[in-house]
Structure formats: structure tokens, C-alpha cells
Tab-separated table of C-alpha atoms in Angstrom:
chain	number	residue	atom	x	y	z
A	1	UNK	CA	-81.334	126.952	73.217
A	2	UNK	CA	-77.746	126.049	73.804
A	3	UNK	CA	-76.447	126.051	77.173
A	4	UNK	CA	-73.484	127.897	78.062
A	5	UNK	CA	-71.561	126.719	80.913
A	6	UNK	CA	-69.649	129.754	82.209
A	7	UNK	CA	-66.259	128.521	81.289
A	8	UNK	CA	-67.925	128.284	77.573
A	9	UNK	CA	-68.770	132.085	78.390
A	10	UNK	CA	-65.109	133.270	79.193
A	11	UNK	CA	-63.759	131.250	76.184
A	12	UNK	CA	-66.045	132.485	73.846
A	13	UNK	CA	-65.965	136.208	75.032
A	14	UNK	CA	-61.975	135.770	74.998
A	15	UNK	CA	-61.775	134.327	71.378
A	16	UNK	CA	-64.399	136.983	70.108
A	17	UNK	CA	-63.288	140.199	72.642
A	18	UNK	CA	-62.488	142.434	69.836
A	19	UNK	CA	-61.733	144.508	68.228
A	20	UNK	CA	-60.282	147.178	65.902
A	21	UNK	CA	-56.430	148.427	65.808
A	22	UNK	CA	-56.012	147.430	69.377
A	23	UNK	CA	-53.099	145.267	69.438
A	24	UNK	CA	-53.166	143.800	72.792
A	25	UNK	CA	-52.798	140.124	74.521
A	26	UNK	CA	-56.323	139.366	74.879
A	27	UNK	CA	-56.225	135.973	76.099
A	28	UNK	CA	-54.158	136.908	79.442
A	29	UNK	CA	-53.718	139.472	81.627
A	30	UNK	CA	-50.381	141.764	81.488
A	31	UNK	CA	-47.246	140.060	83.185
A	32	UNK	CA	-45.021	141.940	84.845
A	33	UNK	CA	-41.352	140.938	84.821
A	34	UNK	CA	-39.765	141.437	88.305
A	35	UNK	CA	-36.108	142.471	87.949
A	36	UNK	CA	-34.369	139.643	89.980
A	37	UNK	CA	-33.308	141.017	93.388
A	38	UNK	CA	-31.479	139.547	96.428
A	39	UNK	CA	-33.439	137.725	99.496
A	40	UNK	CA	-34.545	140.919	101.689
A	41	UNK	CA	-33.265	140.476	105.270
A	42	UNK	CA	-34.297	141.834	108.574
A	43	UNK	CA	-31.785	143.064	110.774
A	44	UNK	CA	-31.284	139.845	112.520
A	45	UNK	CA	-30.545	138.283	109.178
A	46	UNK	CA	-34.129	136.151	108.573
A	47	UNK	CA	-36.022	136.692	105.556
A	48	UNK	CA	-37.817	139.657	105.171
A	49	UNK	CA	-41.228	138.472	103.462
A	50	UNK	CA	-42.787	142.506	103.413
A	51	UNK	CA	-44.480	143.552	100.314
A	52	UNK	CA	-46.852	143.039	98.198
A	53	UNK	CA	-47.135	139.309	96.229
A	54	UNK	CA	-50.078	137.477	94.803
A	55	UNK	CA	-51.711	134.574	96.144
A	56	UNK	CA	-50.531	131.570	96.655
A	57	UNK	CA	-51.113	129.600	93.758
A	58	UNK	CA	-50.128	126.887	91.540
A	59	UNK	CA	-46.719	127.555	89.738
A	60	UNK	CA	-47.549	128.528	86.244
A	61	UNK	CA	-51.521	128.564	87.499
A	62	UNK	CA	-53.051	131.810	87.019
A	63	UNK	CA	-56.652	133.826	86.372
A	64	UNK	CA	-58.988	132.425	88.978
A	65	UNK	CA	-59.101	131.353	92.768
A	66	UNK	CA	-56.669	128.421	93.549
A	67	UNK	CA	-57.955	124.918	94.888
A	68	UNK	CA	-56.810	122.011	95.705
A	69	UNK	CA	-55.465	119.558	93.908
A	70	UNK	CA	-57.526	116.275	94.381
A	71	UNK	CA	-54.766	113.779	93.826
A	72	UNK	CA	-52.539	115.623	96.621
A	73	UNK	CA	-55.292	114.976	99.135
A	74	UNK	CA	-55.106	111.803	101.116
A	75	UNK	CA	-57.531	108.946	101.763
A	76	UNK	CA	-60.625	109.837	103.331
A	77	UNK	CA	-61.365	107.868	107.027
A	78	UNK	CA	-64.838	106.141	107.200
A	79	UNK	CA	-67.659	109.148	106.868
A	80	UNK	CA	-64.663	111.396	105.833
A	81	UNK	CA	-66.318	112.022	102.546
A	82	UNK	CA	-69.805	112.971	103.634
A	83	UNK	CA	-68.291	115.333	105.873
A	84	UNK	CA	-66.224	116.783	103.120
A	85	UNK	CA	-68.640	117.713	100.624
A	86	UNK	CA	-71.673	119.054	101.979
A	87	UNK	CA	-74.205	119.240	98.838
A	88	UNK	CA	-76.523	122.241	97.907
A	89	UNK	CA	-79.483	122.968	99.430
A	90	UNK	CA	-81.179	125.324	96.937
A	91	UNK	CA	-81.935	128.183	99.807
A	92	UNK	CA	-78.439	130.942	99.079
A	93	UNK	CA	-77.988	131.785	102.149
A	94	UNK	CA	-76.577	128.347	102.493
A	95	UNK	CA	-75.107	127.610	98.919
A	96	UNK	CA	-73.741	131.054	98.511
A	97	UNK	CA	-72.594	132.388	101.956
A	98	UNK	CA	-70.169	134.698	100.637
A	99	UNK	CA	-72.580	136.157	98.510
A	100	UNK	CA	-74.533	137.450	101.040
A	101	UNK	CA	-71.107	138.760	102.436
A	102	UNK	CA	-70.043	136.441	104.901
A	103	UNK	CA	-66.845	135.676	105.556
A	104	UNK	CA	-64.250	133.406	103.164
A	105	UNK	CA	-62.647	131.762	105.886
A	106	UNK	CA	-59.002	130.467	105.734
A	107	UNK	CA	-57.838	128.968	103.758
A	108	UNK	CA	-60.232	130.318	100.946
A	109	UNK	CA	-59.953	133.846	101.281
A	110	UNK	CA	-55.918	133.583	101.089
A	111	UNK	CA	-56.565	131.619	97.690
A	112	UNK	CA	-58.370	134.090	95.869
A	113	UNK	CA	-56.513	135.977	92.893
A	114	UNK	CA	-56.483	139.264	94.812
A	115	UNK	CA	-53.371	141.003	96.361
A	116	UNK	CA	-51.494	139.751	99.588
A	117	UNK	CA	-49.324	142.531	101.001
A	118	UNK	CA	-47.461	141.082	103.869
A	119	UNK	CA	-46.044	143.349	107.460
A	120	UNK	CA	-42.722	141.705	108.722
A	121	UNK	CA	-41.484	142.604	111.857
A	122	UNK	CA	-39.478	140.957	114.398
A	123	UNK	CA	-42.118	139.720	116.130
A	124	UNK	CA	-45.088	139.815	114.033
A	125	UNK	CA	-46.062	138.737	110.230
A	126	UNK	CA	-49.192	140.034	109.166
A	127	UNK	CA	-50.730	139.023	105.692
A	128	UNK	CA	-53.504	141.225	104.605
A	129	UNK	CA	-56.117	140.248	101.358
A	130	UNK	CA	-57.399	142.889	98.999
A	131	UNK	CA	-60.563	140.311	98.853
A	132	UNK	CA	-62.703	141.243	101.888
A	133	UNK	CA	-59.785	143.149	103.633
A	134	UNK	CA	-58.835	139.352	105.728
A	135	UNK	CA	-56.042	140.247	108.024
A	136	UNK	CA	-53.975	137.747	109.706
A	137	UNK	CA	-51.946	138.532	112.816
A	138	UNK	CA	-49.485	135.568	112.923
A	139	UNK	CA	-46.931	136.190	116.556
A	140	UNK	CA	-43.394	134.798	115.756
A	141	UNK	CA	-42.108	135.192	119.190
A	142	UNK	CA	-42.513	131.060	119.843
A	143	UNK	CA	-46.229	131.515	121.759
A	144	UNK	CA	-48.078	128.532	121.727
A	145	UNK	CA	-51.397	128.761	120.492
A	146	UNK	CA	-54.783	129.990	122.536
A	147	UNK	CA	-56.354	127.714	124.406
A	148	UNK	CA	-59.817	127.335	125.349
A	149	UNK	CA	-61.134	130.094	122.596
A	150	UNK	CA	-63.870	129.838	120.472
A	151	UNK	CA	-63.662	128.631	116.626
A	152	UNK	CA	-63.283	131.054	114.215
A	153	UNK	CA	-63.519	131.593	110.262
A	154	UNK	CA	-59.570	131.995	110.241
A	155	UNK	CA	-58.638	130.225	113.128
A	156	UNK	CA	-55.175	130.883	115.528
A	157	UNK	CA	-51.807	131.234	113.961
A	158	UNK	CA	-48.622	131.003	115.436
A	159	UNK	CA	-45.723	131.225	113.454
A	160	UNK	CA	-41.785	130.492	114.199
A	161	UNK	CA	-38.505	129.820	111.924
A	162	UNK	CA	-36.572	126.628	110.776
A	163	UNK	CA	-33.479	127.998	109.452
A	164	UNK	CA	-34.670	129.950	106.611
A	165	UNK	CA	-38.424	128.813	106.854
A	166	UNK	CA	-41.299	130.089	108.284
A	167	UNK	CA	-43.677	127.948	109.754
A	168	UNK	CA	-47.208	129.178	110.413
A	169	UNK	CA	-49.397	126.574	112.375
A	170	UNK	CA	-52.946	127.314	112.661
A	171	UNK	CA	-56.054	125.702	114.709
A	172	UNK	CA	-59.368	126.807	116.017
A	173	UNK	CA	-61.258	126.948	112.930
A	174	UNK	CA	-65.196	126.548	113.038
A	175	UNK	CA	-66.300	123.849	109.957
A	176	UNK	CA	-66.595	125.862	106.855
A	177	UNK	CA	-65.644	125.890	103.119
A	178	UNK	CA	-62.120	124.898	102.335
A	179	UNK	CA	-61.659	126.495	99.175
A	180	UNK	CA	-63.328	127.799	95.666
A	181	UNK	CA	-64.281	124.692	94.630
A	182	UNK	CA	-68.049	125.031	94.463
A	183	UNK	CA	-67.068	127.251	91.578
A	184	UNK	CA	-66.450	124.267	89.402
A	185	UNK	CA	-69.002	121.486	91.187
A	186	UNK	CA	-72.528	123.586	91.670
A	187	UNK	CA	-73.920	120.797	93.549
A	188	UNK	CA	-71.449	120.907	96.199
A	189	UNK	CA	-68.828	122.389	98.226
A	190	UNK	CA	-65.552	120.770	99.913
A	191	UNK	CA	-65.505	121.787	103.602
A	192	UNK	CA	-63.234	121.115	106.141
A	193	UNK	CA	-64.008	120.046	109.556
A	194	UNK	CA	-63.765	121.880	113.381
A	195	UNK	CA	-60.617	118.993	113.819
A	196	UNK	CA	-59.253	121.426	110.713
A	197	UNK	CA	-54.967	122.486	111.533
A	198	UNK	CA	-52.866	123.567	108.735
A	199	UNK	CA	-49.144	124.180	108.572
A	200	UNK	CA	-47.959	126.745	105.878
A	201	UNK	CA	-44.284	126.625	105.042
A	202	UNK	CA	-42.771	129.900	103.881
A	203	UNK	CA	-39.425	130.368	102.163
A	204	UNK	CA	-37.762	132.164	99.080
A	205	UNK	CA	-36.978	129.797	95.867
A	206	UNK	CA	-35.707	133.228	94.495
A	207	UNK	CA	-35.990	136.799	95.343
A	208	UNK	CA	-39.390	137.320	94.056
A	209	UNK	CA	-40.875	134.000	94.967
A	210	UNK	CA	-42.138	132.474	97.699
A	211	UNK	CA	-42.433	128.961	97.891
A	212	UNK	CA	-45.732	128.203	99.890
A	213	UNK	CA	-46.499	124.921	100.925
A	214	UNK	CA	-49.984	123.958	102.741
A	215	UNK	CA	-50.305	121.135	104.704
A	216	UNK	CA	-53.632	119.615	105.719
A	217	UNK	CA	-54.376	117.791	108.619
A	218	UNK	CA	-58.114	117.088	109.138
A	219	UNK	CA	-58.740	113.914	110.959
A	220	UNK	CA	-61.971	113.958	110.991
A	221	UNK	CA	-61.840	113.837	107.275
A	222	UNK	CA	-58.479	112.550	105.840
A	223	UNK	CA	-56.608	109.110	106.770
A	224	UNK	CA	-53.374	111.754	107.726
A	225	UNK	CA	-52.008	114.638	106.702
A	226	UNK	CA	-51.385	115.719	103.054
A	227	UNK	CA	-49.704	118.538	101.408
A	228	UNK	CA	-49.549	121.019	98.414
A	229	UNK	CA	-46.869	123.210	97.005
A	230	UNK	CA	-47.656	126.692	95.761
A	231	UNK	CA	-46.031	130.066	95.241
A	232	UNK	CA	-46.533	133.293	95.696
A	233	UNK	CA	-45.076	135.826	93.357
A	234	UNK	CA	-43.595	139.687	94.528
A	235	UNK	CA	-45.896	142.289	92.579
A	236	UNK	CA	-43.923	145.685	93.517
A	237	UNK	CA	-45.984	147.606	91.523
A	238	UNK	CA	-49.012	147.319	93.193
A	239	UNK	CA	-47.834	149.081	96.132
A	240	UNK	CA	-48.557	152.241	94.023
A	241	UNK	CA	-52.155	151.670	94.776
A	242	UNK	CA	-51.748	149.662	97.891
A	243	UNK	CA	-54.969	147.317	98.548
A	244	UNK	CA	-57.986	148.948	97.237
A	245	UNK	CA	-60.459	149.065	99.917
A	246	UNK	CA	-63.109	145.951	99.992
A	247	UNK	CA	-66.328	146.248	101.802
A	248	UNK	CA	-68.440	144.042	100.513
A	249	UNK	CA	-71.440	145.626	101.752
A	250	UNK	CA	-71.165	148.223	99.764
A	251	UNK	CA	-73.027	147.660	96.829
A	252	UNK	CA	-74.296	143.746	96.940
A	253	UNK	CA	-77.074	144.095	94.275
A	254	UNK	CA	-77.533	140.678	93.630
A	255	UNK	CA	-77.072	138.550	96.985
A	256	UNK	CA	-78.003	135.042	96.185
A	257	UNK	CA	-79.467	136.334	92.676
A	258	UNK	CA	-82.176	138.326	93.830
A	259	UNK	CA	-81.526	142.206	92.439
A	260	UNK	CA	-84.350	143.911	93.491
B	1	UNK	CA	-58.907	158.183	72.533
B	2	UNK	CA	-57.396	155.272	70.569
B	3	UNK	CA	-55.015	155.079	73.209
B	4	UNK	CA	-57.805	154.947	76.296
B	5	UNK	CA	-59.901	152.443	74.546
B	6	UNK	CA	-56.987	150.274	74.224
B	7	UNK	CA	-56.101	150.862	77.040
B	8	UNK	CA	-59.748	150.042	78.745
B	9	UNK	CA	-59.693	146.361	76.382
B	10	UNK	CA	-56.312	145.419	78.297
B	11	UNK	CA	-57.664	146.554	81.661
B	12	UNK	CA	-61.304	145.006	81.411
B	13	UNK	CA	-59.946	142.114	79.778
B	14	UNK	CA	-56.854	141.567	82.949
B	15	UNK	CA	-59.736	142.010	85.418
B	16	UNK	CA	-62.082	139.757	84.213
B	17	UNK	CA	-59.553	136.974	83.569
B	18	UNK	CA	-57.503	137.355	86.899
B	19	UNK	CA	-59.421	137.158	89.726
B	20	UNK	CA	-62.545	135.173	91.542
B	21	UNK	CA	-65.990	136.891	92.499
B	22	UNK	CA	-67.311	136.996	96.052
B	23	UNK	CA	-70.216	134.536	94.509
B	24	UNK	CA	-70.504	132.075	91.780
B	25	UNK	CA	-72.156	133.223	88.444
B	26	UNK	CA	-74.540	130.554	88.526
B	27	UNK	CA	-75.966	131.681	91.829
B	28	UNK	CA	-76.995	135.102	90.312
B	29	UNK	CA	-77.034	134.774	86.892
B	30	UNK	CA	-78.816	132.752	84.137
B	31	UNK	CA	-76.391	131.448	81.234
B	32	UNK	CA	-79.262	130.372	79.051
B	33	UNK	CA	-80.461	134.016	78.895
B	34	UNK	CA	-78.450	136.010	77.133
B	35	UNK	CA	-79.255	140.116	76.887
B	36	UNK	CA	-78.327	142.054	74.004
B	37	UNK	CA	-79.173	146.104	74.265
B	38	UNK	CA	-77.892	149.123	73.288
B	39	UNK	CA	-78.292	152.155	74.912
B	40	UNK	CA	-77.026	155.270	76.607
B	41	UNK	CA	-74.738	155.458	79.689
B	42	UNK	CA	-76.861	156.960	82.616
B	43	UNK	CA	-74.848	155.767	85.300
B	44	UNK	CA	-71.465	154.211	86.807
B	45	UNK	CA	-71.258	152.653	90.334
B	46	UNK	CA	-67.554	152.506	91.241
B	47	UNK	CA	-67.962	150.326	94.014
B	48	UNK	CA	-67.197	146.852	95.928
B	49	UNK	CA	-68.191	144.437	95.347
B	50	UNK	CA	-68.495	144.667	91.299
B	51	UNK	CA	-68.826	147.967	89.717
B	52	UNK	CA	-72.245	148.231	87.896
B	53	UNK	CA	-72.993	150.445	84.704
B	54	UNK	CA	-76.466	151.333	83.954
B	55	UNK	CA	-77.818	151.996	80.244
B	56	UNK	CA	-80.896	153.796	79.618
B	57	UNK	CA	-82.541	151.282	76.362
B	58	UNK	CA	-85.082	152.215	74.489
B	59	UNK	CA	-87.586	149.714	72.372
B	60	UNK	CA	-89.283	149.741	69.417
B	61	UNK	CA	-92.039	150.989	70.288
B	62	UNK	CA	-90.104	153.703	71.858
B	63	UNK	CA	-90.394	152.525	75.810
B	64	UNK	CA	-87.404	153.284	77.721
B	65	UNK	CA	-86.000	150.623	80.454
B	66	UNK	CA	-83.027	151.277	82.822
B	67	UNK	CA	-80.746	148.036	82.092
B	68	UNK	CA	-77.880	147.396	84.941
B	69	UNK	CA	-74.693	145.430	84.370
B	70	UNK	CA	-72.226	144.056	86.990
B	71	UNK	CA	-68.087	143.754	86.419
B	72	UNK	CA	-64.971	143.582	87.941
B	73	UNK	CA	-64.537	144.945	91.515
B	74	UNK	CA	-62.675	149.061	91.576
B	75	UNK	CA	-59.322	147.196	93.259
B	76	UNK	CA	-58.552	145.190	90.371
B	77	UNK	CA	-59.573	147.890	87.602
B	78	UNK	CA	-57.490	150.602	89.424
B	79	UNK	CA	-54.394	148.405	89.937
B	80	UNK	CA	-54.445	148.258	85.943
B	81	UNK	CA	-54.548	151.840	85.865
B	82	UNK	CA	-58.238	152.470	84.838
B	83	UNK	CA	-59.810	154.764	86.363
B	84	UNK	CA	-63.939	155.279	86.257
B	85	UNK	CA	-63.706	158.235	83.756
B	86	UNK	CA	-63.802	156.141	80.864
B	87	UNK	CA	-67.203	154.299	81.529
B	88	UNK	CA	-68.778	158.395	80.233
B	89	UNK	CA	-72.025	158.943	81.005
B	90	UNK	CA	-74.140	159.935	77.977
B	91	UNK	CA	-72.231	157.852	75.534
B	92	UNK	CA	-73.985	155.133	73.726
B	93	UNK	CA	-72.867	151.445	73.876
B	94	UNK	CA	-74.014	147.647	72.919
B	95	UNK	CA	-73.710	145.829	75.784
B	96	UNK	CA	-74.130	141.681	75.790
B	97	UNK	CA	-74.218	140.072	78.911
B	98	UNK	CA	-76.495	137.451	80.849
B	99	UNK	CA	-79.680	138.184	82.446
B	100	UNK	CA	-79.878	137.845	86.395
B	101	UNK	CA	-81.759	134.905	87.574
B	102	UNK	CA	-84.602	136.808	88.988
B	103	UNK	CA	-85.583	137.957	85.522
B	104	UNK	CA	-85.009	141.849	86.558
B	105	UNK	CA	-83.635	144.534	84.003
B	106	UNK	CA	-80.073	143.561	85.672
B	107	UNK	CA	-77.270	141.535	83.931
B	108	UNK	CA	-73.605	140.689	84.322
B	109	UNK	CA	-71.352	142.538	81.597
B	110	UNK	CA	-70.469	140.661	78.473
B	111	UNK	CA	-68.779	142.336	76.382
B	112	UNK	CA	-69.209	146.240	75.612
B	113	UNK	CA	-69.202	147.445	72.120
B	114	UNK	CA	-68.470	151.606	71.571
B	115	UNK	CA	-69.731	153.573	69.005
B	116	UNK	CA	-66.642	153.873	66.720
B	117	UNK	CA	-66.615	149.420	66.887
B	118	UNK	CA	-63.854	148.217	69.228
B	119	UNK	CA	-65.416	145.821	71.629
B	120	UNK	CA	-64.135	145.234	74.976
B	121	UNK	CA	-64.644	142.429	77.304
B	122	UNK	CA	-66.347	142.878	80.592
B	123	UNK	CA	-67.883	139.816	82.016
B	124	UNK	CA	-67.303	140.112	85.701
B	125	UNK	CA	-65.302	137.761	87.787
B	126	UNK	CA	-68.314	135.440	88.221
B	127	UNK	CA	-67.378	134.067	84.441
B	128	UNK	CA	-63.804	133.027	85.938
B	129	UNK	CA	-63.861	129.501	86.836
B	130	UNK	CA	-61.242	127.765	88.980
B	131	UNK	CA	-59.555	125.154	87.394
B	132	UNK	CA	-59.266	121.867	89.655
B	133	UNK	CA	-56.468	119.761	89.000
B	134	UNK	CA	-57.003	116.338	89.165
């Protein structure tokens, strides 16, 4: 028998979906087309980033979870790459993790195509994920970060501005997957390493987009930092619905493909 | 009715195509085993992390199995203005999908034929792959 790879699924099921009468894009999913508005402002005259946008993602990139690009990333130092992708083991509960509803971690969760409505206030941005309800408190009131806490899945955040740029710096992070690429490789994942700091770099191009650019500094893994641009784009409409609740827990039939 | 149904294509279709599962398809399900059934709508789960749809499928020698399929999570079906009404219980449809890899009577959704022909898409997420670019 043949065998389908998955992508050969979705193209297939796209090119044969249907159908009778119904005459409908079938190869994308509806677009909406933001009326072009003004940067929003707080009262003290920064950017107001509140609302509801999509992850951040490639520009033009669209229909799955975002990754990184591997040309962006910079030279590995010696036993960088062993640490960086940690192969399968064959038992789920170590290939599949989130399966068995653990957590994303950052930046993965962030990077799945799933809402992001972000709270702005003077002193606080929070950025809350449809996908597994991930909140982020980020302070903007120039704190410097924790010390002496424990790793987490999503680390520490502080944030402050540059002009009209927010800069989110983030440490603390226990070694975990760094993004969705397992998706694509099923022998491995790409982690990233307890050394793991990112600095995110918010600002509008335009009213309805944020420009969103990661950068990763993981000694223990890369030669020195690297960086990738993406954007995030304002989805007004789905504050209609607001984030649909997530737990995960819920209904898990199939947790490392066993159903019964 | 013509209206719902296309309406349910473009909504099915958006979900599947626009967002990432909480697990990869391989983990769960087998691609080289492909299920084909029709059968009658006995039950809707509208519920995290994929909603599941059950079909009651009957053989030929006239045994009755309970078939399950998994699609797209509630949040992204409800964004697109579906609600779970139009999965109806008691109606009979062809569903093709991909059998779960530990050979149970469970499946991700493929794509969903009614009775009156029109075919909708309903693979869940799983089927979405991240594209890496080099």
C-alpha cells in the first residue's frame, strides 16, 4: 500500500474536499481585511498593543504552527547540536509530551496558529493563548528579573520601551522543546537549553500589524545570538467570541495513540 | 440547508487548515490505514481538545460497531461561526479518515460526505504540518 505522509493527506483532502454548488475557497481559510486604523495609544502616548491578533508568524506564512527558520539560526558551539535535537525514544510520554497534556512551553505555545489577545496597561502587558489558555504576565515598570527562582516552562519576563518598542526579555526557562518542529522531523525535536534568554521586540509596521522579532540567545547551544522577524496580525473580530476556553484535559482520547 | 452546509465546508475546511494540534498525527494515528464507513450520527463531543463524532456502522452481515472520529478543537470551529448543531444526530454520513494506531474503532476525520453529496473536509489539526523554512 502507498504511504501517505500527512502533508500528502491535507493536499489530497484539499484538492478532492468537495463538493456540489458550494462555491467557496477551499484551499485557504477566510481572510479578513482589517480596515486600516491609526496606532492605538495609551494615555501617556506609547503604543497600545490590546486586542486580539494572531500569532506571531512568518509574513505571508499561514495554516500551521510557526518554526524557525534554520538559516536564521547561528552556528552551533562544540556539543551544541546534540543538545539541540534530542531524538525519539519510542515511549510518548517522552516523544509526545503535549499529548499527554503537558505544557507547550515558550516559545512554542506563543507559535501555535491559535488566538493571542493581549491586556495593556501602564504597567503590565499580558498576552494570553487560546492554545492551552498560556498566560504571560510581562511587568513594564523597569523590574529586573527574579533571581534565585526555579526554571519554568515559560520562564520570567520583564518588559520596558525603546521609543516606540517594546522589549520583552525573558530567562529562567527549564530545557524543553523550542518549537513545532517535531511536526515535520518525527525522529526528533529541537530543544533549547536551561542557558535559554530570548528578547522579543514589539512595534507597529502599521495599525494592524505588529512587527515581532525573536531573538535567541542559547549559549549552551548557539556560537551567539540570532534573530527572526515575524508579525502578528489584529483579528478584531474574534473578540466576538473572545478565547474559547482550552482545557486540554477535557476530552484527551488518544494520549500518545492509545484510545481505549 | 444549502446555505449551512456551505457554510460547515468553509468552517471545517478554515479549521483544519489554520491551526496546529496539541500532538502530532503520527503519534496517534496510522496513515497507511485508511477507514472508510458510513453510518448514522449517534453522538457529538463538543469538547477540547478535538471534538469527536461518533457513527453507529453497520456490516454486511448486519453487526453494528460504534466508529469515533477526532477534528478540530470547539475554539477554532466557533470563531468561524459553527456551532455543534450541524454535526445532527441521527443523520447518516460517509466518513473517511485514518485509523488510530492502536487499531481501535477510533479514527481522525477525513473528509465527511452527507446524504444529498457535498463533501466536507474534516481532518483534524494533526494533518496540518508546519512548514520549516530552510
Amino acid at each position: 500500500m502507498k504511504r501517505f505522509t500527512s502533508r500528502a493527506i491535507l493536499a489530497a483532502a484539499m484538492a478532492t474536499v468537495v463538493s456540489t454548488g458550494a462555491s467557496i475557497v477551499l484551499s485557504q481559510a477566510p481572510q479578513e481585511q482589517q480596515a486600516p486604523r491609526a496606532i492605538p495609544r495609551m494615555p501617556d502616548g506609547k503604543p497600545d498593543f490590546s486586542g486580539f491578533w494572531t500569532n506571531p508568524a512568518q509574513p505571508g506564512a499561514r495554516g500551521a504552527a510557526t518554526v524557525f527558520t534554520k538559516s536564521k539560526m547561528a552556528p552551533f558551539v562544540p556539543g551544541g547540536e546534540a543538545l539541540f535535537y534530542e531524538p525519539r525514544t519510542g515511549d510518548p510520554a517522552h516523544d509526545e509530551p503535549r499529548a499527554f497534556c503537558k505544557p507547550s512551553g515558550f516559545p512554542s505555545g506563543f507559535f501555535g496558529p491559535y488566538p493571542v489577545q493581549i491586556i495593556q496597561s501602564k504597567d503590565y502587558l499580558v498576552m494570553v493563548t487560546e492554545f492551552q489558555r498560556i498566560t504571560r504576565l510581562i511587568p513594564l515598570d523597569g523590574r529586573p528579573h527574579q533571581t534565585g527562582i526555579e526554571p519554568t516552562y515559560y520562564g520570567d519576563s520583564v518588559g520596558h520601551w525603546e521609543g516606540e518598542t517594546l522589549i520583552i526579555d525573558s530567562t529562567s526557562f527549564k530545557r524543553w522543546s523550542l518549537d513545532d518542529y517535531y511536526y515535520t522531523d518525527p525522529t526528533q525535536y529541537r530543544m533549547h537549553s536551561d542557558a535559554f534568554h530570548t528578547i522579543e521586540r514589539l512595534r507597529f509596521s502599521d495599525g494592524n500589524t505588529i512587527s515581532y522579532q525573536m531573538t535567541i540567545d542559547d549559549p549552551k547551544i548557539f556560537a551567539r545570538p540570532w534573530s527572526e522577524d515575524f508579525e502578528m496580525k489584529f483579528r478584531p473580530e474574534w473578540a466576538k467570541v473572545g478565547l474559547y476556553e482550552f482545557v486540554c484535559e477535557e476530552n484527551n482520547r488518544c494520549p500518545g495513540g492509545n484510545c481505549k | 440547508m444549502t446555505k449551512t452546509l456551505a457554510l460547515l465546508i468553509a468552517v471545517l475546511l478554515a479549521g483544519s487548515a489554520a491551526l496546529a494540534g496539541h500532538h502530532s498525527f503520527a503519534a496517534e494515528y496510522d496513515s497507511t490505514r485508511p477507514v472508510d464507513v458510513t453510518g448514522t450520527l449517534t453522538r457529538v463531543e463538543w469538547t477540547n481538545p478535538h471534538i469527536w463524532f461518533y457513527l453507529d456502522v453497520r456490516d454486511d452481515k448486519g453487526t453494528v460497531t460504534n466508529w469515533g472520529f477526532s477534528a478540530a478543537p470547539p475554539g477554532v470551529l466557533m470563531r468561524r461561526g459553527i456551532q455543534k448543531e450541524v454535526l445532527k444526530v441521527g443523520s447518516v454520513i460517509h466518513v473517511q479518515g485514518f485509523r488510530a494506531k492502536d487499531g481501535s474503532n477510533n479514527a481522525s476525520g477525513g473528509t465527511v460526505t452527507f446524504a444529498d453529496g457535498r463533501r466536507v473536509f474534516t481532518a483534524s489539526s494533526e494533518d496540518a504540518v508546519p512548514q520549516e523554512r530552510k
